[in-house]
Rosetta silent file (secondary structure, phi, psi, omega in degrees, C-alpha in Angstrom):
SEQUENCE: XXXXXXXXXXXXXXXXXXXXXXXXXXXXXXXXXXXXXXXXXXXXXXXXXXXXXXXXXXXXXXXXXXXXXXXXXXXXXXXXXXXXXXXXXXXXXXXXXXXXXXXXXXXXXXXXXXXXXXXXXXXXXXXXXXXXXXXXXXXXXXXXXXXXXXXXXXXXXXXXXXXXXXXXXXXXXXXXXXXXXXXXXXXXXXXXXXXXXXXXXXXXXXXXXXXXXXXXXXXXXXXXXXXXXXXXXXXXXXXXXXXXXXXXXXXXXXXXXXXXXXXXXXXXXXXXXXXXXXXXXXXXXX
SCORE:     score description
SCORE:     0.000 S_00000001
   1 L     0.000   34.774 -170.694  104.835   97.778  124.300 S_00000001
   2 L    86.912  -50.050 -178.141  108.612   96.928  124.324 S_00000001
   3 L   122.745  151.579 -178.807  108.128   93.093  123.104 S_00000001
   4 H   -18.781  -62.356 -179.267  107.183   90.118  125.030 S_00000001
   5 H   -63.293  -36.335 -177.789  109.564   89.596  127.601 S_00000001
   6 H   -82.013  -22.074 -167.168  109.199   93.331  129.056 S_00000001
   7 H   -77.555  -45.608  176.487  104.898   92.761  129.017 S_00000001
   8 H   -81.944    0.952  146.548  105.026   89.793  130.823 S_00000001
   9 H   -57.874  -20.067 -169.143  107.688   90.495  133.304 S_00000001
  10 H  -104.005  -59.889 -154.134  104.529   93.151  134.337 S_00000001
  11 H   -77.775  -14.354 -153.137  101.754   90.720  133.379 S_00000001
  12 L  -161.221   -0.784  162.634  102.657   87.402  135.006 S_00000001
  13 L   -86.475   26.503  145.974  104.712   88.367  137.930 S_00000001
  14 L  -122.503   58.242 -104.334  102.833   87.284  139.991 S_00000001
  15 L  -133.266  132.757 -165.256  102.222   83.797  139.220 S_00000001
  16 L  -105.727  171.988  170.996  101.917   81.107  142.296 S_00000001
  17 L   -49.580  -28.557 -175.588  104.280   77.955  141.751 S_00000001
  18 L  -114.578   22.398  163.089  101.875   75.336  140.724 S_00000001
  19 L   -99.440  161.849 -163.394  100.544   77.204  138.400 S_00000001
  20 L  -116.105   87.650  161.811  100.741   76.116  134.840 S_00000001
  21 L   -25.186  147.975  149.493  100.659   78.284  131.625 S_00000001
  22 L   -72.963  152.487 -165.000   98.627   77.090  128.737 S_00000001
  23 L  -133.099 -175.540 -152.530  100.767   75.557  126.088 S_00000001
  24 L   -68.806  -35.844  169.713  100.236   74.984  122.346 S_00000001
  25 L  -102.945   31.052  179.795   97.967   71.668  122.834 S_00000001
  26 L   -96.001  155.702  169.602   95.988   73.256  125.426 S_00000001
  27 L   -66.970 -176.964 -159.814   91.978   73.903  124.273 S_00000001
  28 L  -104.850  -11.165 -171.208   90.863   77.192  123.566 S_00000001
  29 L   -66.618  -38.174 -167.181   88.190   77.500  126.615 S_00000001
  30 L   -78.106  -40.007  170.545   92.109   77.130  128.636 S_00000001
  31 L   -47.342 -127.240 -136.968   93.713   79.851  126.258 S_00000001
  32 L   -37.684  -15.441 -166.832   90.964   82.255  126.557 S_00000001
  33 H   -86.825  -49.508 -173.582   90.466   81.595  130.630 S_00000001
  34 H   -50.682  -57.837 -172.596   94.257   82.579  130.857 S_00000001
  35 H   -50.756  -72.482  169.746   94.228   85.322  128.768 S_00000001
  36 H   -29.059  -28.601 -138.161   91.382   87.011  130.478 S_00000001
  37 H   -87.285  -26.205  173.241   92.665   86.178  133.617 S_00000001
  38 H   -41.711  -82.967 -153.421   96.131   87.902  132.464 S_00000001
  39 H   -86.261  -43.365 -169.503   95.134   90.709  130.585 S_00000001
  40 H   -73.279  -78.607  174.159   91.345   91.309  131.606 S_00000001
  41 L  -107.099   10.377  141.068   91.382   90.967  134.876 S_00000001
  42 L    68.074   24.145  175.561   94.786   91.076  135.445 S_00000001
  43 L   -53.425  -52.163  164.898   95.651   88.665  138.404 S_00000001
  44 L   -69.731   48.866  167.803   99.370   88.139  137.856 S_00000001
  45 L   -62.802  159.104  169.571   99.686   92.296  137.511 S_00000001
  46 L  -161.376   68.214 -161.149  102.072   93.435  139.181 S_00000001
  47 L   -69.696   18.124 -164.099  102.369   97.710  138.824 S_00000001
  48 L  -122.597   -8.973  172.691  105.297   97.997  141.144 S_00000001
  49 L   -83.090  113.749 -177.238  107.792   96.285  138.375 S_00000001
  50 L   -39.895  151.789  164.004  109.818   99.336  136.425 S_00000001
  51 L   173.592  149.815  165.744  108.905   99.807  132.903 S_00000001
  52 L  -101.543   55.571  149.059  108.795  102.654  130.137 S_00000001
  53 L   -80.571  151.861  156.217  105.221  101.220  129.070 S_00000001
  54 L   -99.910 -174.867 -177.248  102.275  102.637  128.615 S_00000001
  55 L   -74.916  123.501 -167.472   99.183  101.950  130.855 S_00000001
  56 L   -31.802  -37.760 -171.714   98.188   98.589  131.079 S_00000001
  57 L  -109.537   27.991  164.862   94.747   99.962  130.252 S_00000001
  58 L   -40.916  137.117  168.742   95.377  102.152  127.371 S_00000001
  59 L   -81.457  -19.026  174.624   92.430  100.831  124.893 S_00000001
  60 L   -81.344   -1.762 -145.728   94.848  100.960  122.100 S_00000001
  61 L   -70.682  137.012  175.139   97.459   98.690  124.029 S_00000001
  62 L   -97.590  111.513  147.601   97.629   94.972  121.183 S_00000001
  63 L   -54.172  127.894  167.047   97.275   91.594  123.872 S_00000001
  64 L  -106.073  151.682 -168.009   99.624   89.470  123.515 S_00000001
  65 L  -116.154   82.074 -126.622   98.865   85.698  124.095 S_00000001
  66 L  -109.153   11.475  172.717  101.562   83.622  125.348 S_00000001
  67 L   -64.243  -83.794 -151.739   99.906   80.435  124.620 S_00000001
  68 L   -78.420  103.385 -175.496  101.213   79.954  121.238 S_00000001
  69 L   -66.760  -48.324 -174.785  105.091   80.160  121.354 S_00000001
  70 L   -43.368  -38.529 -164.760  105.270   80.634  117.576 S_00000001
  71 L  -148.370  108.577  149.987  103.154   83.967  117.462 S_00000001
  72 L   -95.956   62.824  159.183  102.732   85.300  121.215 S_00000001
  73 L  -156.308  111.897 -170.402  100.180   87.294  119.919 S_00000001
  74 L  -149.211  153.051 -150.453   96.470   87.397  119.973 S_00000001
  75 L   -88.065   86.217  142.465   94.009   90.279  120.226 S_00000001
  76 L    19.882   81.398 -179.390   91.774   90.306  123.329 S_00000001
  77 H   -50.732  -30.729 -172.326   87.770   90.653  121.899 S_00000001
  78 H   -81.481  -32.397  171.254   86.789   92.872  124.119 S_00000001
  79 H   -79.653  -90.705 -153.663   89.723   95.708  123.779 S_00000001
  80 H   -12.331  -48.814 -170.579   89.396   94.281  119.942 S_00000001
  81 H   -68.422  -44.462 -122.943   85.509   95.592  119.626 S_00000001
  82 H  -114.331  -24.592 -176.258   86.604   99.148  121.243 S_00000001
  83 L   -77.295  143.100  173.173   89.939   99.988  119.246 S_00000001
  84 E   -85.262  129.212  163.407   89.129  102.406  116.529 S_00000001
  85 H    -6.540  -65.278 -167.789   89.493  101.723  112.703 S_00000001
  86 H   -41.318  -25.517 -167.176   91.329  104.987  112.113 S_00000001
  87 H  -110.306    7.299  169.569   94.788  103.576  113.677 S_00000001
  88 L  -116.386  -41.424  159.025   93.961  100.407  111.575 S_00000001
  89 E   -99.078   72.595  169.796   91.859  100.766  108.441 S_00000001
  90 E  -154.064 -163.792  166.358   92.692  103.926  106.467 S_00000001
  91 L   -38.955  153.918  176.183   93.721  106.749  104.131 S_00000001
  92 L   -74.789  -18.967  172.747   97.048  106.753  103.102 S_00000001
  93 L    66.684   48.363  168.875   97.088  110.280  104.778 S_00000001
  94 L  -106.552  113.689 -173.950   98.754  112.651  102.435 S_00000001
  95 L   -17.366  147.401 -172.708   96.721  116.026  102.230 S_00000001
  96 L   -82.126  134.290 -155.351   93.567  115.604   99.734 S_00000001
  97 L   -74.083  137.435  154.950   94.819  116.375   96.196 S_00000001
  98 L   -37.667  -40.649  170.864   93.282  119.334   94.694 S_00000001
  99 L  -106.757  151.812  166.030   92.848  117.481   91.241 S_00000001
 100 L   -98.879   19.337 -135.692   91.709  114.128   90.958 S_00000001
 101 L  -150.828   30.805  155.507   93.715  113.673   87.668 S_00000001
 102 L   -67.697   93.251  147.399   96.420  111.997   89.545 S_00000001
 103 L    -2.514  137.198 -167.838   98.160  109.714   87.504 S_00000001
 104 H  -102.514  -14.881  160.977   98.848  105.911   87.202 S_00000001
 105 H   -27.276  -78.359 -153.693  102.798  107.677   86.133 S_00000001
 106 H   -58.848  -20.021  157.125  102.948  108.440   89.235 S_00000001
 107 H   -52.229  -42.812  171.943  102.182  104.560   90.446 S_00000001
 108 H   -53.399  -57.148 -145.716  105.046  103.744   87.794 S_00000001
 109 H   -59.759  -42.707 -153.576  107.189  106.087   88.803 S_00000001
 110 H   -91.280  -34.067  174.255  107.147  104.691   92.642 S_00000001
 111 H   -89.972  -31.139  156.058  107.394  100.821   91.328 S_00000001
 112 H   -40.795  -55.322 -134.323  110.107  101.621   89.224 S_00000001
 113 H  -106.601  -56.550 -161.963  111.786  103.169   92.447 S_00000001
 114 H   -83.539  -28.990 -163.007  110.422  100.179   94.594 S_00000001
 115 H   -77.353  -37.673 -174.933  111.877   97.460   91.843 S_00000001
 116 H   -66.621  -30.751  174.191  115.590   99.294   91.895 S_00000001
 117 H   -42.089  -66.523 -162.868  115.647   99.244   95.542 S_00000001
 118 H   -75.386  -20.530  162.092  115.193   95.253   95.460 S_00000001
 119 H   -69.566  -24.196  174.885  117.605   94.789   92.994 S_00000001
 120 L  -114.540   37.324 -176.415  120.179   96.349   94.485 S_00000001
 121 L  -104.648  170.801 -178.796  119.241   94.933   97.946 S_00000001
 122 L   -70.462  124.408  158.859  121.042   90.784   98.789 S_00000001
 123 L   -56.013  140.719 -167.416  118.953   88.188   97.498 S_00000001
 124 L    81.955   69.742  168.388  117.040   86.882  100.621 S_00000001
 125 L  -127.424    1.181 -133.495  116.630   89.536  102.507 S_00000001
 126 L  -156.276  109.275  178.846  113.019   89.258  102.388 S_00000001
 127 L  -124.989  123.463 -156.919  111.700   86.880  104.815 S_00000001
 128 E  -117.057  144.278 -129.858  107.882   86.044  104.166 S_00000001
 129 E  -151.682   11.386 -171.638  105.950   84.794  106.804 S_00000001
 130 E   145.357 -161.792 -168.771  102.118   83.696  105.180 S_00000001
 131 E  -156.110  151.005  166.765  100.133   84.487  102.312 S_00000001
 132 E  -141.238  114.906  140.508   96.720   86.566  102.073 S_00000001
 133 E   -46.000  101.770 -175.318   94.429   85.965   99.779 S_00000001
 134 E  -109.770  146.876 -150.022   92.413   89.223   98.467 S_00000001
 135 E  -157.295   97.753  174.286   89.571   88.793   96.872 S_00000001
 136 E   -67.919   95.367 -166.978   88.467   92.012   94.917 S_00000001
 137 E   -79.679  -75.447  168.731   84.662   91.521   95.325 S_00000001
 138 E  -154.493  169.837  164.991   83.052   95.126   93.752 S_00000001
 139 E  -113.439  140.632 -175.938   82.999   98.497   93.813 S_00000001
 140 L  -131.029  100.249 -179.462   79.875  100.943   94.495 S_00000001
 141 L    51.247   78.569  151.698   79.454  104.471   93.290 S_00000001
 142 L   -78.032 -178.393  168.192   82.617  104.932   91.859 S_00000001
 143 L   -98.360  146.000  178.979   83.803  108.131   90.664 S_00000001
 144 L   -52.634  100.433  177.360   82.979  109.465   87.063 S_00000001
 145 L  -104.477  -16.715  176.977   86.613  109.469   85.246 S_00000001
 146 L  -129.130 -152.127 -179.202   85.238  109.684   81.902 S_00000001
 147 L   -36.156  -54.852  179.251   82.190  111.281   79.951 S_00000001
 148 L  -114.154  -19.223 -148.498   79.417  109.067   81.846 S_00000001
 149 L  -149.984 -174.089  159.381   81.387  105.956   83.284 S_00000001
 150 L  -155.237  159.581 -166.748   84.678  104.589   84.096 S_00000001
 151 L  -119.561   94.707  178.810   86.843  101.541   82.935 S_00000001
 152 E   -80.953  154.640  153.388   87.928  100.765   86.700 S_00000001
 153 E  -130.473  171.949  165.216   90.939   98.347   88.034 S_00000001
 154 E  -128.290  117.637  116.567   92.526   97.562   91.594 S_00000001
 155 E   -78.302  149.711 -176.428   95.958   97.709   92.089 S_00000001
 156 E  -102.265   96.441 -177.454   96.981   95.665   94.993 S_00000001
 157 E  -115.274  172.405 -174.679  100.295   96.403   96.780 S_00000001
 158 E  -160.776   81.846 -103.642  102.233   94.697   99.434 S_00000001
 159 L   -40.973  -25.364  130.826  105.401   95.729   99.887 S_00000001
 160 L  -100.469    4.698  171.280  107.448   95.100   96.822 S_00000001
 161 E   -76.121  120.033  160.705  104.930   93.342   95.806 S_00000001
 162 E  -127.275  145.870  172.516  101.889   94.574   93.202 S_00000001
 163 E  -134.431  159.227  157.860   99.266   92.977   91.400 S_00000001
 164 E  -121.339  177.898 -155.067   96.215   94.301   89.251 S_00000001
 165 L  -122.710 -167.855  160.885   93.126   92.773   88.951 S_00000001
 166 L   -24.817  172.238  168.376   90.625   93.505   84.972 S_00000001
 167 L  -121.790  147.998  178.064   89.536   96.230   83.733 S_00000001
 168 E  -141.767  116.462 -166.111   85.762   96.540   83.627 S_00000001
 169 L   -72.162  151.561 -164.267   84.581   98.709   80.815 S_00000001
 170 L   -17.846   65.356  170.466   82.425  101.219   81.706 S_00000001
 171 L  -105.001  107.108  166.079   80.864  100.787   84.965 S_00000001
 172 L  -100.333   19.195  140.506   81.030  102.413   88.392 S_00000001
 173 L  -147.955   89.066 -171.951   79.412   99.303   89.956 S_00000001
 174 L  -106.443  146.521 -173.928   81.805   97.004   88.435 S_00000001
 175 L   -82.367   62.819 -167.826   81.629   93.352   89.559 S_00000001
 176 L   -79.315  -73.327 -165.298   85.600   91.682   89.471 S_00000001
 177 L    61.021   74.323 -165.406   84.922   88.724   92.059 S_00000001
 178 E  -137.324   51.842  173.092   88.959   88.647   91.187 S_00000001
 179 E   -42.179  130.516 -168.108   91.309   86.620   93.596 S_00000001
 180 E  -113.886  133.519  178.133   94.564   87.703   94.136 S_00000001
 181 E  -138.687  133.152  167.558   97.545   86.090   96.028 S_00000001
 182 E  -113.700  153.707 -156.772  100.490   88.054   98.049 S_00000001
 183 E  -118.526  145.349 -173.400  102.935   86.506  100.367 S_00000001
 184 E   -77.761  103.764 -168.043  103.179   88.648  103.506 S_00000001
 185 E   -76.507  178.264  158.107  106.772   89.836  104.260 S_00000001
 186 L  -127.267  141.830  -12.146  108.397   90.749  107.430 S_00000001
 187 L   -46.922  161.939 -178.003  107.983   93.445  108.888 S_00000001
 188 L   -85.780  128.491  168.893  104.475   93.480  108.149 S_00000001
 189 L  -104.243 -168.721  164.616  103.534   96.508  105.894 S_00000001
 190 L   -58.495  178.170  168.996   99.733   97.710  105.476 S_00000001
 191 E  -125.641  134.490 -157.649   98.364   96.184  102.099 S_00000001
 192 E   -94.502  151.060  169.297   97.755   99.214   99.787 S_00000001
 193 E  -142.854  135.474  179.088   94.598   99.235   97.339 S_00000001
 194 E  -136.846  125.744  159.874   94.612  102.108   94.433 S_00000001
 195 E   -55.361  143.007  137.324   91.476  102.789   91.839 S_00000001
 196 E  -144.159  161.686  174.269   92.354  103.360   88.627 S_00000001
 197 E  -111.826  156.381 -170.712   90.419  104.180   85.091 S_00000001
 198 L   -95.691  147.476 -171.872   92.185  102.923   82.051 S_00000001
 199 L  -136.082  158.735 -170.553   92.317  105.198   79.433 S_00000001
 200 L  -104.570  -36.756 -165.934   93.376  103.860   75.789 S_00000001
 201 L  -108.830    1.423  176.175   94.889  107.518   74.757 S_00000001
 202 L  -156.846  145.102  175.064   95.898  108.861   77.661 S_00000001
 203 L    -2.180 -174.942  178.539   97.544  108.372   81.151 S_00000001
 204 L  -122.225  168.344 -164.599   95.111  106.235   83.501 S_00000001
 205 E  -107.224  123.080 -175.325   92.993  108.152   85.907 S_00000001
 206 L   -77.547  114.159  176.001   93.278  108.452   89.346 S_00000001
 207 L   -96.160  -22.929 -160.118   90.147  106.671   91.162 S_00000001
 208 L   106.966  154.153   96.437   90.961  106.732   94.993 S_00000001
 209 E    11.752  146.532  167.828   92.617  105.230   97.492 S_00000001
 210 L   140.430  155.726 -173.395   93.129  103.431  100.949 S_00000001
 211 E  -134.624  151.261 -167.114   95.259  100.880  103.201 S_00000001
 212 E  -114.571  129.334  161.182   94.227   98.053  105.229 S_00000001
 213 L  -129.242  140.989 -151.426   96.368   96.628  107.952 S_00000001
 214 L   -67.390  -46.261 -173.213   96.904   93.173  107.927 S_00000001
 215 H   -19.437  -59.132  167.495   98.186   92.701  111.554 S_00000001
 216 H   -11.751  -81.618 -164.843   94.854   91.768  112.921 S_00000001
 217 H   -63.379  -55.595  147.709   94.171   88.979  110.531 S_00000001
 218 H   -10.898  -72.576  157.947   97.325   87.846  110.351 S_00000001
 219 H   -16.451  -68.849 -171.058   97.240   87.372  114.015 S_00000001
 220 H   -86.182  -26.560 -174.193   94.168   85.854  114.520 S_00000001
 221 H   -72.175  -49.393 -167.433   95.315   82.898  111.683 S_00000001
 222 H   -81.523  -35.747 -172.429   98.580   81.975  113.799 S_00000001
 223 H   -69.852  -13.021 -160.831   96.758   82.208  117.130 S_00000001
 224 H  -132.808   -6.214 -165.256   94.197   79.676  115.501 S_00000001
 225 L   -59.724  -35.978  162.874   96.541   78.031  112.951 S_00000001
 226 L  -112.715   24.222  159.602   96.106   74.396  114.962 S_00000001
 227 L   -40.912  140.810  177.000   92.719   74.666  116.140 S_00000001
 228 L  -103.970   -0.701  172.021   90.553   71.791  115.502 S_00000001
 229 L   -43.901   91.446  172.207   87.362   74.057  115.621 S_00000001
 230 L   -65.191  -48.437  171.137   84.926   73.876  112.472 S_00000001
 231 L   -36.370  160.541  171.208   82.161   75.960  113.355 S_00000001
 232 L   -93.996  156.882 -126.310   82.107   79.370  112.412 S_00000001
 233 E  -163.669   90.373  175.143   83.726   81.336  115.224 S_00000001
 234 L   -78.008  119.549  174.635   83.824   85.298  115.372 S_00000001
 235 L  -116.447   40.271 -132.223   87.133   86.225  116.382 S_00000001
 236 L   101.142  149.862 -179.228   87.007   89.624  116.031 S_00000001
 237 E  -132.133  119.642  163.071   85.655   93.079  115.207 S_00000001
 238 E   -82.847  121.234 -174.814   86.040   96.706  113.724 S_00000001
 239 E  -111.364  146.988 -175.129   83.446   98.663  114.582 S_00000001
 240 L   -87.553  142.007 -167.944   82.476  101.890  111.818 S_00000001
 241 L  -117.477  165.263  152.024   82.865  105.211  113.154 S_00000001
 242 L   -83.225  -24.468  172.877   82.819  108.516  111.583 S_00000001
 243 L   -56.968  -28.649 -168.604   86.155  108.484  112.368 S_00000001
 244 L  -114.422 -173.585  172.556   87.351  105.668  110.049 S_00000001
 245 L   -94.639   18.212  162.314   86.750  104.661  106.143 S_00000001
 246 E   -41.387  101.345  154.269   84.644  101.568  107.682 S_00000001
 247 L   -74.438  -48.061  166.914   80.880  101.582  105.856 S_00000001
 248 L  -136.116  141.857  179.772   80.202   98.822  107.963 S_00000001
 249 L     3.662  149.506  173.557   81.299   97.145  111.350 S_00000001
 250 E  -123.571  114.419  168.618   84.693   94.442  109.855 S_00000001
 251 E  -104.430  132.689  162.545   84.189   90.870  111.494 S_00000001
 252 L   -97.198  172.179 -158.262   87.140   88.621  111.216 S_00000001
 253 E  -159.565  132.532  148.134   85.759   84.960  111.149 S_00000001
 254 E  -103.536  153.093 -171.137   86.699   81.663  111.118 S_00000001
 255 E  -151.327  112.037  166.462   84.963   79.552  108.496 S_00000001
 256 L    75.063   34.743 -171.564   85.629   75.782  107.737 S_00000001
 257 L    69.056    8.566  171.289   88.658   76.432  109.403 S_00000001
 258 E   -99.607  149.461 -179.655   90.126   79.221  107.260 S_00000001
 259 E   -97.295  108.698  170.329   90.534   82.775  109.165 S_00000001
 260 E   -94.682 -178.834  154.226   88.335   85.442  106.864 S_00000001
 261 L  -179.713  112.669  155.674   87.555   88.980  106.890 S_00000001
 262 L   -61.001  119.708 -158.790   85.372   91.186  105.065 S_00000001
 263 E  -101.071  130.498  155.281   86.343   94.896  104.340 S_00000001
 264 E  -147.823  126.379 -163.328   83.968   97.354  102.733 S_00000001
 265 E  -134.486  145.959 -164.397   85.848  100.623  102.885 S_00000001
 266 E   -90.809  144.226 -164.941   85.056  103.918  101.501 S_00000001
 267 L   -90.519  152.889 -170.978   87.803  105.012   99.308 S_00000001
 268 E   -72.697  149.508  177.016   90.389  108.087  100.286 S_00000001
 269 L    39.443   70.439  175.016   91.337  111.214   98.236 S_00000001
 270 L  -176.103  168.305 -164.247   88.355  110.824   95.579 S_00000001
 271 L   -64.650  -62.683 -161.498   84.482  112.417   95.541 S_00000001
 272 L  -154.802 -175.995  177.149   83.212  108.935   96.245 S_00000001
 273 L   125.098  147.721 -156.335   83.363  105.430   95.650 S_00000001
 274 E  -143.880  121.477 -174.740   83.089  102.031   98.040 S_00000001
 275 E  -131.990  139.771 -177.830   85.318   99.034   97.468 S_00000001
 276 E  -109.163  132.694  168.146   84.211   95.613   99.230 S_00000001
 277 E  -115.585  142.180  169.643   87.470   92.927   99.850 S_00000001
 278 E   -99.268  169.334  175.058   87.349   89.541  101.535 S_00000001
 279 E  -144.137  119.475  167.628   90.120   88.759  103.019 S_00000001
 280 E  -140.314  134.074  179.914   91.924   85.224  104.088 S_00000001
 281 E   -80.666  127.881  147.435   95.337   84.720  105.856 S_00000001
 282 L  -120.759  101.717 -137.918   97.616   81.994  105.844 S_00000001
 283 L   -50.296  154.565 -178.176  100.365   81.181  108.190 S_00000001
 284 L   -75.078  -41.715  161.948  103.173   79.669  106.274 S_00000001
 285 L   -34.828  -13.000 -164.699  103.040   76.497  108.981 S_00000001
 286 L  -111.919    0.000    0.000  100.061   75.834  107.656 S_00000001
């Protein structure tokens, strides 16, 4: 929306003198009264202050929270439940292949491409900003790459980053239970996930697709990063649509004081196939 300083010049200009922001060691019942009182119902508003914005009540519009100087940003639940998957969870969105006999070459070809880049960019250039934990849990009625079966993997990418997780011989509801760890750069890209079937005598096999974005989660971990809160906490929700690759509703959650989120997303440019991920973020402050 233009960046901090232009939302709240809109959002807070109207503010009486003795009133007091919440600050970083304020509780969250004070956070959350403000925020509402901001964003929700919109008491400092002020609609007569210029801007190239779009309208305050676009359902797509990301709250920002101005509590937390470190991250002034945290996602409203109620606009949270109502934004759709599709502009968050999805296909990589390159026209559906004709063949499924896409290549893991072509995976090479593009990390090859991504590895020359970083070599001949300045070390440090790369400023990283947490870590997320991925957690390959399983795959469900994958697709058939070989006679009967398939010998599936997950690659994991993140932006020059990739990892892969096992190979699991000949299953299409193979169990990995695989943790993975990537450190989250800035800018924040999506985190990429690609099927593949391993082949011993030939190329690997193109399995499907799909991208996750991070933003969310990411978010909700710095907005929460010095909470003293134990309980388990829902701090958000994706709700499944036909519109998105969502099989069911995505809660982010805190639990024992880590920020989670479970994913179970149907995978892109393939027949079929279902891949479930946990997910947990963690601010580098922390």
């Amino acid at each position: 929306m233009g960046g901090n300083v232009v939302v709240n010049m809109k959002y807070e200009a109207q503010q009486s003198d003795n009133f007091r922001k919440p600050r970083p060691e304020s509780t969250i019942e004070e956070r959350s009264d403000f925020i509402r009182k901001k964003y929700e119902k919109q008491q400092f508003f002020n609609s007569n202050v210029p801007h190239s914005l779009p309208s305050p009540s676009s359902g797509s519009s990301r709250l920002m929270n101005v509590c937390n100087p470190n991250f002034d940003a945290f996602l409203d639940k109620k606009n949270f439940d109502k934004q759709h998957t599709s502009s968050r969870i999805h296909g990589i969105g390159h026209a559906f292949r004709n063949s499924w006999r896409r290549k893991e070459s072509d995976y090479k070809s593009s990390k090859k491409t991504n590895s020359s880049n970083k070599q001949a960019a300045l070390p440090g250039m790369v400023e990283f900003i947490g870590l997320i934990k991925i957690n390959v849990v399983r795959g469900t009625n994958l697709a058939i790459r070989d006679v009967m079966t398939s010998d599936p993997y997950v690659i994991l990418t993140l932006g020059n980053q990739t990892m892969k997780t096992k190979v699991i011989r000949s299953s299409l509801n193979p169990v990995w239970n695989e943790s993975l760890m990537l450190s989250i750069p800035e800018p924040i890209p999506p985190l990429k996930v690609q099927v593949y079937d391993k082949d011993t005598f030939t190329t690997d096999d193109f399995m499907g697709d799909a991208e996750i974005d991070i933003q969310p989660l990411l978010t909700a971990a710095k907005a929460y990063e010095n909470s003293t809160v134990t309980e388990h906490v829902q701090l958000g929700k994706w709700l499944a649509t036909k519109d998105n690759t969502l099989v069911g509703d995505s809660v982010i959650n805190m639990v024992d004081g880590k920020v989670k989120q479970e994913i179970a997303l149907r995978l892109q440019n393939v027949e079929r196939g279902v891949l479930l991920i946990e997910l947990e973020c963690v601010p580098l402050s922390q």
